[in-house]
Amino acid sequence: MTNTTTKTLNIFLSYFVLFLLGFVVMDVGLGQNTTSDEIKVGVVLDLKTNFSKICLTSINMSLSDFYQTHPHYRTRLALHIRDSMEDIVEASVAAYDLIKKEQVSAIIGPRSSMQAEFMIKVANKFQVPTITFSATSPLLKSIDNPYFVRATINDSFQVEAIAAIVKSFGWRSVVAIYVDNEIGKEIMHSLSDALEDVEVQRSAISQEASDDQILKELYKLKTEQTRVFVINIDSSLGFRFLKKAREIGMMEEGYVWLLSNGMTHMMRDNGRSLETMQGLLGVRSYVPQSKEREDFSLRWKRKFNKENSAGDGTEPNVFALWAYDSVTALAMAVEKTNTKTYIKTYGPHLIEALSDIEFKGVAGEFKLINRQLESSTFEIINVVGDEERIIGSWTPSSGLVNAQSNKTTLLLGKRFLPVIWPGNSTVFPKGWEIPTSGKKIKVGVPVKKGFLNFVEIKTDPISKVTTTTGYAIDIFEAALKKLPYSVIPQYYGYESPENNYNHLVQQLYEGKWDAVVGDITITANRSLYVDFTLPYSESGVSMVVPLRDNKNKNAWVFLQPWSLDLWVTTGCFFVVIGFVVWLFEHRVNTDFRGPPHHQIGTSFWFSFSTMNFAHREKVVSNLARFVVVVWCFVVLVLTQSYTANLTSFLTVQRLQPSATNVEDLIRNGESVGYQHGTFVRDFLRNLNFSETQLKSFASAEECDDLLSKGTGKGGIAAAFDEVAYLKDIVSHNCSKYAMVEPSFKTVGFEPSFKTAGFGFAFPKNSPMTKDVSIAILNVTQGKEMRRIENKWFNRVTSECPDPNSDDLSSNRLSVSSFWGLFLIAGVASFLALLVFVALFLYEHRHTLCSNSEGSIWRKLKSLFRIFDEKDTRSHIFKSSAVHNASSPITPCTPSPSNVQIRPLPRSMSLNREFELRRACFSMSEERFRTQPKHDKQGESDIEFGAESQREVKQTQ
């Protein structure tokens, strides 16, 4: 019984335990299935690149490892992967698609900084956190992008370490090689600031540069003196660059190559061998070795080789480590963020949680400061054999530290372990060398007897040191400084027979010189044997002639003080003012009445007589007086200005060329000069000058002497030469001579006076010809050209007027000088006209408002008829009426009771009689209006006035 009971109890307990275990298992399973939330996360990478495949393997491993370690977490990250196809726009489109279509809560990626710059803006707009583990550009600032997290090292952190290395070795100049875009330029600004006492030369290269473009840039760098190169470009482009540098001998002794953080970390990418990078230095952010990192690397290799058939030998780089840690941090932040509570504000809370995440990852301590990973330590490595040897380190607090002693030393170059330099050399590079193509070139220079400001070569008889100076030399040396490589000229003088530069050019053709520099004219014949640069001087042949005094005796000189527009404007205003005054005076002033031709003549006479204030007509209207006062002020200013300017035109003497026509010189047998040994002699012979008319000169002084004598005294009437020489002559004698363009009277005979100007000569197909030509353009178009010209020619343009220019005509007065006065006169006239029209319409408003007149046209005709009549109510005519009442010749008596028509004097014309009788009628009509209607006497006056008018008409 006891055994049976015991056995039964054991069986029961066994079933009970199994039941409990099953319930627990079911409860856990159900709990996992019902409480886990899926959080969508986007991944944007260049999926076809090996870099992205490496990082994507790390991302998948991070998710698997994290949730295997944390199975009780309520959230799960679900990845949605998009291919950015190595394109900036595609990356932004992918991000937009993930946000709008998949409604992801965060985005991981992209690969490059250029892609990230645009993609971040999309994510910021929708408040979706973006975590990048490979975009290192300092241009991407987390402060300006609140939803941007940089889980990698900012490139700007490394510049202090690079600067410390450069300064440690005492190099005074470096060449910084960067990608030619905004991302690359930004790091250059940081590097230049860090290397404040070091000259930083820049070498920009396109991200899509071909091998030929890389070689071209390398050859240019090879010709410069600096031998220290800091390279900060994309790793794939960077290692192509280093490969080509090795091919052309730039990895030999004397060169220094310093790689940035990104390139140093990627040295072994794709199983790359270090044999081609011997002697290179590099900086890289410190990633501590750990058991977790070793375990991760082993598992990563197995997974990557399984997923990628060509994965043998591939190692997880530092970006793969940061990708792993980034996903881990994001999974932890998502778990801390309550998705149900923060549905509408999930992005801001997620970014806040992500900023607080701290843990020890496979790449070391993961801690975000201002939403970006920081590294306080950089290792300094030296590539020796197939090994990356750590020779030192750098920290912000201690600076450079010897890797072995862990102590800082101040000795030059002794802060590191012994360095193996390119070429397997242990010799400390000084950082500069005389460039291989910067060899000294032999330059032929003409020995001149005149015009020494163009080129002059002197040899000290004691020291035998040759000194070359002049306008041409300064331009040549300024152009050499603009070249992308160093050229050191050595000058050799050459005295051409008869001062003919063809012999000098022949010497260059025969290989005696590497270049010929001086005032060498570019001609077609010389171009057959040598190559010329672009000209550095003005081109063409012109002539210089003496100046002669010539007073201005033109019969129409009185028109010259004013420009045509001022004459026309003034005339128009005279007409307008005359019309306005007539308008105001016509009804109240008998001087402005009468037949139409008389009124027009009076108006013009009155207006134009204001020029000398000789108008005799009395102005009675206040509006007219106002306009006339303003106009008289304008006329006063105009006349005084005209008088002053005319005086200047009549008294100032003008210097004019003594000759401008070549045919006159030939026909009159005048002698002309040319510079000895130049092609100008043949040029003059082609113009039909006889041999006896030609005289040569060797210097500006000799030319001055010949021109001063003139043909009659054995001199010359004109000197022909190239523009540059003639300007030199005139600049020293601008009060005596003028340079004029030769002209011809014969129609159809216009010989060309054009030449190509002065240039520098090089042997045929010399590569320097094109480079120096470009450099000449940079010099001649800049401020340096003006400085050189002022140095050698001392031109003072204010003291050397151009006789060809109409300098007096430039002093003509124009409307622009008086537009303010005309504006005042015009506004005054316009305002007065408005007041007059307003008063007139108001006074005769009964005519406009009356219905008896009918149409508007008839009303306007009535107004015009009234305007044409005298304004008898004016005080002028009232006073005249009172005077006429006591006059014995008045045809109407003041008392209507004694109405009688008195005979008029025979001398009075019918028109005058008509005017007087109409005045009487108007007075009677006015009296009738002002008296009561029952006033019979007023009615009699009106009848009398009408009868008088009828009598006058019958008489007419």
PDB file of C-alpha atoms in Angstrom, residues 548-743:
ATOM      1  CA  ARG A 548      50.753 122.427 -83.821  1.00  0.00           C
ATOM      2  CA  ASP A 549      48.708 125.136 -82.161  1.00  0.00           C
ATOM      3  CA  ASN A 550      45.396 125.837 -83.830  1.00  0.00           C
ATOM      4  CA  LYS A 551      42.858 128.313 -82.515  1.00  0.00           C
ATOM      5  CA  ASN A 552      39.257 127.409 -82.864  1.00  0.00           C
ATOM      6  CA  LYS A 553      38.206 129.498 -85.899  1.00  0.00           C
ATOM      7  CA  ASN A 554      35.181 127.531 -86.974  1.00  0.00           C
ATOM      8  CA  ALA A 555      32.343 129.777 -88.230  1.00  0.00           C
ATOM      9  CA  TRP A 556      29.843 127.695 -86.283  1.00  0.00           C
ATOM     10  CA  VAL A 557      31.800 127.649 -83.070  1.00  0.00           C
ATOM     11  CA  PHE A 558      28.993 129.549 -81.317  1.00  0.00           C
ATOM     12  CA  LEU A 559      26.933 126.335 -81.452  1.00  0.00           C
ATOM     13  CA  GLN A 560      29.548 124.178 -79.769  1.00  0.00           C
ATOM     14  CA  PRO A 561      29.121 125.262 -76.116  1.00  0.00           C
ATOM     15  CA  TRP A 562      25.780 123.433 -76.027  1.00  0.00           C
ATOM     16  CA  SER A 563      25.021 119.939 -77.146  1.00  0.00           C
ATOM     17  CA  LEU A 564      22.264 119.307 -79.665  1.00  0.00           C
ATOM     18  CA  ASP A 565      19.867 117.975 -77.050  1.00  0.00           C
ATOM     19  CA  LEU A 566      20.287 121.143 -74.957  1.00  0.00           C
ATOM     20  CA  TRP A 567      19.612 123.387 -77.972  1.00  0.00           C
ATOM     21  CA  VAL A 568      16.461 121.440 -78.840  1.00  0.00           C
ATOM     22  CA  THR A 569      15.214 121.337 -75.261  1.00  0.00           C
ATOM     23  CA  THR A 570      15.762 125.052 -74.724  1.00  0.00           C
ATOM     24  CA  GLY A 571      13.978 125.904 -77.987  1.00  0.00           C
ATOM     25  CA  CYS A 572      11.015 123.738 -77.024  1.00  0.00           C
ATOM     26  CA  PHE A 573      10.756 125.423 -73.646  1.00  0.00           C
ATOM     27  CA  PHE A 574      10.788 128.878 -75.279  1.00  0.00           C
ATOM     28  CA  VAL A 575       7.793 127.822 -77.373  1.00  0.00           C
ATOM     29  CA  VAL A 576       5.993 126.271 -74.403  1.00  0.00           C
ATOM     30  CA  ILE A 577       6.557 129.300 -72.165  1.00  0.00           C
ATOM     31  CA  GLY A 578       5.320 131.630 -74.961  1.00  0.00           C
ATOM     32  CA  PHE A 579       2.167 129.551 -75.339  1.00  0.00           C
ATOM     33  CA  VAL A 580       1.495 129.434 -71.595  1.00  0.00           C
ATOM     34  CA  VAL A 581       1.930 133.209 -71.197  1.00  0.00           C
ATOM     35  CA  TRP A 582      -0.375 133.843 -74.197  1.00  0.00           C
ATOM     36  CA  LEU A 583      -2.944 131.517 -72.635  1.00  0.00           C
ATOM     37  CA  PHE A 584      -2.951 133.500 -69.389  1.00  0.00           C
ATOM     38  CA  GLU A 585      -2.866 136.966 -71.017  1.00  0.00           C
ATOM     39  CA  HIS A 586      -5.164 136.515 -74.027  1.00  0.00           C
ATOM     40  CA  ARG A 587      -8.415 137.494 -72.272  1.00  0.00           C
ATOM     41  CA  VAL A 588      -7.065 140.269 -70.077  1.00  0.00           C
ATOM     42  CA  ASN A 589      -4.226 141.870 -72.045  1.00  0.00           C
ATOM     43  CA  THR A 590      -4.757 143.744 -75.330  1.00  0.00           C
ATOM     44  CA  ASP A 591      -1.088 143.178 -76.238  1.00  0.00           C
ATOM     45  CA  PHE A 592      -1.884 139.488 -76.720  1.00  0.00           C
ATOM     46  CA  ARG A 593      -5.039 140.040 -78.769  1.00  0.00           C
ATOM     47  CA  GLY A 594      -5.662 140.775 -82.405  1.00  0.00           C
ATOM     48  CA  PRO A 595      -5.374 138.691 -85.575  1.00  0.00           C
ATOM     49  CA  PRO A 596      -3.956 135.143 -85.155  1.00  0.00           C
ATOM     50  CA  HIS A 597      -0.661 135.910 -86.825  1.00  0.00           C
ATOM     51  CA  HIS A 598      -0.273 138.924 -84.577  1.00  0.00           C
ATOM     52  CA  GLN A 599      -0.929 136.814 -81.454  1.00  0.00           C
ATOM     53  CA  ILE A 600       1.533 134.100 -82.546  1.00  0.00           C
ATOM     54  CA  GLY A 601       4.211 136.641 -83.334  1.00  0.00           C
ATOM     55  CA  THR A 602       3.687 138.425 -80.025  1.00  0.00           C
ATOM     56  CA  SER A 603       3.907 135.128 -78.079  1.00  0.00           C
ATOM     57  CA  PHE A 604       7.162 134.100 -79.755  1.00  0.00           C
ATOM     58  CA  TRP A 605       8.580 137.596 -79.493  1.00  0.00           C
ATOM     59  CA  PHE A 606       7.791 137.792 -75.792  1.00  0.00           C
ATOM     60  CA  SER A 607       9.230 134.326 -75.039  1.00  0.00           C
ATOM     61  CA  PHE A 608      12.478 134.665 -76.961  1.00  0.00           C
ATOM     62  CA  SER A 609      13.032 138.281 -75.858  1.00  0.00           C
ATOM     63  CA  THR A 610      13.440 136.979 -72.308  1.00  0.00           C
ATOM     64  CA  MET A 611      16.915 135.754 -73.342  1.00  0.00           C
ATOM     65  CA  ASN A 612      18.182 139.333 -72.915  1.00  0.00           C
ATOM     66  CA  PHE A 613      15.236 140.543 -70.829  1.00  0.00           C
ATOM     67  CA  ALA A 614      14.153 142.886 -73.636  1.00  0.00           C
ATOM     68  CA  HIS A 615      10.436 142.062 -73.617  1.00  0.00           C
ATOM     69  CA  ARG A 616       8.282 145.244 -73.594  1.00  0.00           C
ATOM     70  CA  GLU A 617       4.843 143.672 -73.294  1.00  0.00           C
ATOM     71  CA  LYS A 618       3.281 144.214 -69.925  1.00  0.00           C
ATOM     72  CA  VAL A 619       2.184 141.040 -68.131  1.00  0.00           C
ATOM     73  CA  VAL A 620      -0.978 141.606 -66.098  1.00  0.00           C
ATOM     74  CA  SER A 621      -2.003 138.067 -65.030  1.00  0.00           C
ATOM     75  CA  ASN A 622      -0.578 136.832 -61.725  1.00  0.00           C
ATOM     76  CA  LEU A 623      -0.220 133.310 -63.115  1.00  0.00           C
ATOM     77  CA  ALA A 624       1.709 134.608 -66.111  1.00  0.00           C
ATOM     78  CA  ARG A 625       3.895 136.708 -63.833  1.00  0.00           C
ATOM     79  CA  PHE A 626       4.702 133.604 -61.756  1.00  0.00           C
ATOM     80  CA  VAL A 627       5.679 131.599 -64.837  1.00  0.00           C
ATOM     81  CA  VAL A 628       7.751 134.445 -66.297  1.00  0.00           C
ATOM     82  CA  VAL A 629       9.679 134.960 -63.053  1.00  0.00           C
ATOM     83  CA  VAL A 630      10.627 131.278 -62.914  1.00  0.00           C
ATOM     84  CA  TRP A 631      11.512 131.207 -66.612  1.00  0.00           C
ATOM     85  CA  CYS A 632      13.648 134.359 -66.348  1.00  0.00           C
ATOM     86  CA  PHE A 633      15.692 132.654 -63.636  1.00  0.00           C
ATOM     87  CA  VAL A 634      16.215 129.622 -65.877  1.00  0.00           C
ATOM     88  CA  VAL A 635      17.175 131.866 -68.799  1.00  0.00           C
ATOM     89  CA  LEU A 636      19.645 133.737 -66.592  1.00  0.00           C
ATOM     90  CA  VAL A 637      21.447 130.523 -65.649  1.00  0.00           C
ATOM     91  CA  LEU A 638      21.435 129.253 -69.243  1.00  0.00           C
ATOM     92  CA  THR A 639      22.792 132.466 -70.745  1.00  0.00           C
ATOM     93  CA  GLN A 640      25.523 132.850 -68.157  1.00  0.00           C
ATOM     94  CA  SER A 641      26.610 129.219 -68.642  1.00  0.00           C
ATOM     95  CA  TYR A 642      26.552 129.611 -72.425  1.00  0.00           C
ATOM     96  CA  THR A 643      28.661 132.759 -72.241  1.00  0.00           C
ATOM     97  CA  ALA A 644      31.275 131.129 -70.023  1.00  0.00           C
ATOM     98  CA  ASN A 645      31.548 128.031 -72.185  1.00  0.00           C
ATOM     99  CA  LEU A 646      31.683 129.984 -75.436  1.00  0.00           C
ATOM    100  CA  THR A 647      34.518 132.056 -73.978  1.00  0.00           C
ATOM    101  CA  SER A 648      36.403 128.849 -73.256  1.00  0.00           C
ATOM    102  CA  PHE A 649      35.878 127.585 -76.805  1.00  0.00           C
ATOM    103  CA  LEU A 650      37.083 130.843 -78.330  1.00  0.00           C
ATOM    104  CA  THR A 651      40.112 131.402 -76.120  1.00  0.00           C
ATOM    105  CA  VAL A 652      41.523 127.902 -75.487  1.00  0.00           C
ATOM    106  CA  GLN A 653      44.030 126.834 -78.127  1.00  0.00           C
ATOM    107  CA  ARG A 654      43.863 123.268 -79.392  1.00  0.00           C
ATOM    108  CA  LEU A 655      46.847 121.111 -80.189  1.00  0.00           C
ATOM    109  CA  GLN A 656      46.318 119.261 -83.445  1.00  0.00           C
ATOM    110  CA  PRO A 657      48.524 116.838 -85.370  1.00  0.00           C
ATOM    111  CA  SER A 658      50.534 118.441 -88.122  1.00  0.00           C
ATOM    112  CA  ALA A 659      49.741 115.555 -90.476  1.00  0.00           C
ATOM    113  CA  THR A 660      47.440 112.545 -90.581  1.00  0.00           C
ATOM    114  CA  ASN A 661      47.361 111.614 -94.254  1.00  0.00           C
ATOM    115  CA  VAL A 662      50.075 109.316 -95.598  1.00  0.00           C
ATOM    116  CA  GLU A 663      49.477 110.309 -99.235  1.00  0.00           C
ATOM    117  CA  ASP A 664      50.131 113.976 -98.386  1.00  0.00           C
ATOM    118  CA  LEU A 665      53.454 113.000 -96.838  1.00  0.00           C
ATOM    119  CA  ILE A 666      54.438 111.060 -99.954  1.00  0.00           C
ATOM    120  CA  ARG A 667      53.256 113.740-102.436  1.00  0.00           C
ATOM    121  CA  ASN A 668      54.919 116.597-100.533  1.00  0.00           C
ATOM    122  CA  GLY A 669      58.195 114.723-100.331  1.00  0.00           C
ATOM    123  CA  GLU A 670      58.211 114.743 -96.527  1.00  0.00           C
ATOM    124  CA  SER A 671      60.814 112.573 -94.805  1.00  0.00           C
ATOM    125  CA  VAL A 672      59.611 109.882 -92.405  1.00  0.00           C
ATOM    126  CA  GLY A 673      61.473 107.824 -89.830  1.00  0.00           C
ATOM    127  CA  TYR A 674      61.559 104.188 -88.747  1.00  0.00           C
ATOM    128  CA  GLN A 675      63.470 102.219 -86.127  1.00  0.00           C
ATOM    129  CA  HIS A 676      66.703 100.822 -87.444  1.00  0.00           C
ATOM    130  CA  GLY A 677      66.698  97.108 -88.209  1.00  0.00           C
ATOM    131  CA  THR A 678      62.954  96.573 -88.015  1.00  0.00           C
ATOM    132  CA  PHE A 679      60.493  95.374 -90.629  1.00  0.00           C
ATOM    133  CA  VAL A 680      58.903  98.829 -90.702  1.00  0.00           C
ATOM    134  CA  ARG A 681      61.335  99.916 -93.417  1.00  0.00           C
ATOM    135  CA  ASP A 682      59.920  97.349 -95.857  1.00  0.00           C
ATOM    136  CA  PHE A 683      56.467  98.330 -94.715  1.00  0.00           C
ATOM    137  CA  LEU A 684      57.090 101.984 -95.693  1.00  0.00           C
ATOM    138  CA  ARG A 685      58.569 101.000 -99.026  1.00  0.00           C
ATOM    139  CA  ASN A 686      55.365  99.114 -99.779  1.00  0.00           C
ATOM    140  CA  LEU A 687      53.474 102.360 -99.118  1.00  0.00           C
ATOM    141  CA  ASN A 688      55.417 103.950-102.003  1.00  0.00           C
ATOM    142  CA  PHE A 689      57.759 106.057 -99.900  1.00  0.00           C
ATOM    143  CA  SER A 690      60.974 106.631-101.853  1.00  0.00           C
ATOM    144  CA  GLU A 691      64.309 105.581-100.421  1.00  0.00           C
ATOM    145  CA  THR A 692      65.348 109.231-100.031  1.00  0.00           C
ATOM    146  CA  GLN A 693      62.345 109.911 -97.807  1.00  0.00           C
ATOM    147  CA  LEU A 694      63.297 107.221 -95.250  1.00  0.00           C
ATOM    148  CA  LYS A 695      65.504 107.940 -92.257  1.00  0.00           C
ATOM    149  CA  SER A 696      66.259 105.516 -89.407  1.00  0.00           C
ATOM    150  CA  PHE A 697      66.591 106.135 -85.705  1.00  0.00           C
ATOM    151  CA  ALA A 698      67.937 103.858 -82.985  1.00  0.00           C
ATOM    152  CA  SER A 699      66.435 105.358 -79.850  1.00  0.00           C
ATOM    153  CA  ALA A 700      63.586 107.502 -78.602  1.00  0.00           C
ATOM    154  CA  GLU A 701      65.996 110.388 -78.097  1.00  0.00           C
ATOM    155  CA  GLU A 702      67.173 110.234 -81.701  1.00  0.00           C
ATOM    156  CA  CYS A 703      63.584 110.128 -82.922  1.00  0.00           C
ATOM    157  CA  ASP A 704      62.789 113.190 -80.815  1.00  0.00           C
ATOM    158  CA  ASP A 705      65.707 115.055 -82.383  1.00  0.00           C
ATOM    159  CA  LEU A 706      64.607 114.218 -85.930  1.00  0.00           C
ATOM    160  CA  LEU A 707      60.992 115.210 -85.308  1.00  0.00           C
ATOM    161  CA  SER A 708      62.050 118.476 -83.712  1.00  0.00           C
ATOM    162  CA  LYS A 709      64.080 119.479 -86.793  1.00  0.00           C
ATOM    163  CA  GLY A 710      61.434 118.678 -89.358  1.00  0.00           C
ATOM    164  CA  THR A 711      62.008 117.860 -93.014  1.00  0.00           C
ATOM    165  CA  GLY A 712      63.327 121.305 -93.833  1.00  0.00           C
ATOM    166  CA  LYS A 713      66.228 120.983 -91.396  1.00  0.00           C
ATOM    167  CA  GLY A 714      67.209 117.443 -92.191  1.00  0.00           C
ATOM    168  CA  GLY A 715      64.736 115.826 -89.852  1.00  0.00           C
ATOM    169  CA  ILE A 716      61.466 114.011 -90.367  1.00  0.00           C
ATOM    170  CA  ALA A 717      57.803 114.966 -90.514  1.00  0.00           C
ATOM    171  CA  ALA A 718      56.526 111.696 -89.019  1.00  0.00           C
ATOM    172  CA  ALA A 719      57.894 108.551 -87.405  1.00  0.00           C
ATOM    173  CA  PHE A 720      56.437 105.098 -88.159  1.00  0.00           C
ATOM    174  CA  ASP A 721      56.857 102.194 -85.744  1.00  0.00           C
ATOM    175  CA  GLU A 722      54.961  99.701 -83.656  1.00  0.00           C
ATOM    176  CA  VAL A 723      52.484 101.081 -81.149  1.00  0.00           C
ATOM    177  CA  ALA A 724      54.517 100.063 -78.097  1.00  0.00           C
ATOM    178  CA  TYR A 725      57.582 102.026 -79.213  1.00  0.00           C
ATOM    179  CA  LEU A 726      55.570 105.078 -80.243  1.00  0.00           C
ATOM    180  CA  LYS A 727      53.760 105.193 -76.916  1.00  0.00           C
ATOM    181  CA  ASP A 728      57.138 105.221 -75.235  1.00  0.00           C
ATOM    182  CA  ILE A 729      58.203 108.201 -77.371  1.00  0.00           C
ATOM    183  CA  VAL A 730      54.991 110.114 -76.751  1.00  0.00           C
ATOM    184  CA  SER A 731      54.979 109.386 -72.999  1.00  0.00           C
ATOM    185  CA  HIS A 732      58.200 111.399 -72.655  1.00  0.00           C
ATOM    186  CA  ASN A 733      57.143 114.178 -75.057  1.00  0.00           C
ATOM    187  CA  CYS A 734      53.378 114.341 -74.837  1.00  0.00           C
ATOM    188  CA  SER A 735      53.300 118.124 -75.220  1.00  0.00           C
ATOM    189  CA  LYS A 736      55.235 117.964 -78.506  1.00  0.00           C
ATOM    190  CA  TYR A 737      54.026 114.860 -80.330  1.00  0.00           C
ATOM    191  CA  ALA A 738      50.899 112.835 -80.863  1.00  0.00           C
ATOM    192  CA  MET A 739      50.354 109.299 -82.061  1.00  0.00           C
ATOM    193  CA  VAL A 740      47.762 109.213 -84.839  1.00  0.00           C
ATOM    194  CA  GLU A 741      46.350 106.482 -87.021  1.00  0.00           C
ATOM    195  CA  PRO A 742      47.568 106.850 -90.609  1.00  0.00           C
ATOM    196  CA  SER A 743      44.851 107.542 -93.158  1.00  0.00           C
TER     197      SER A 743
END
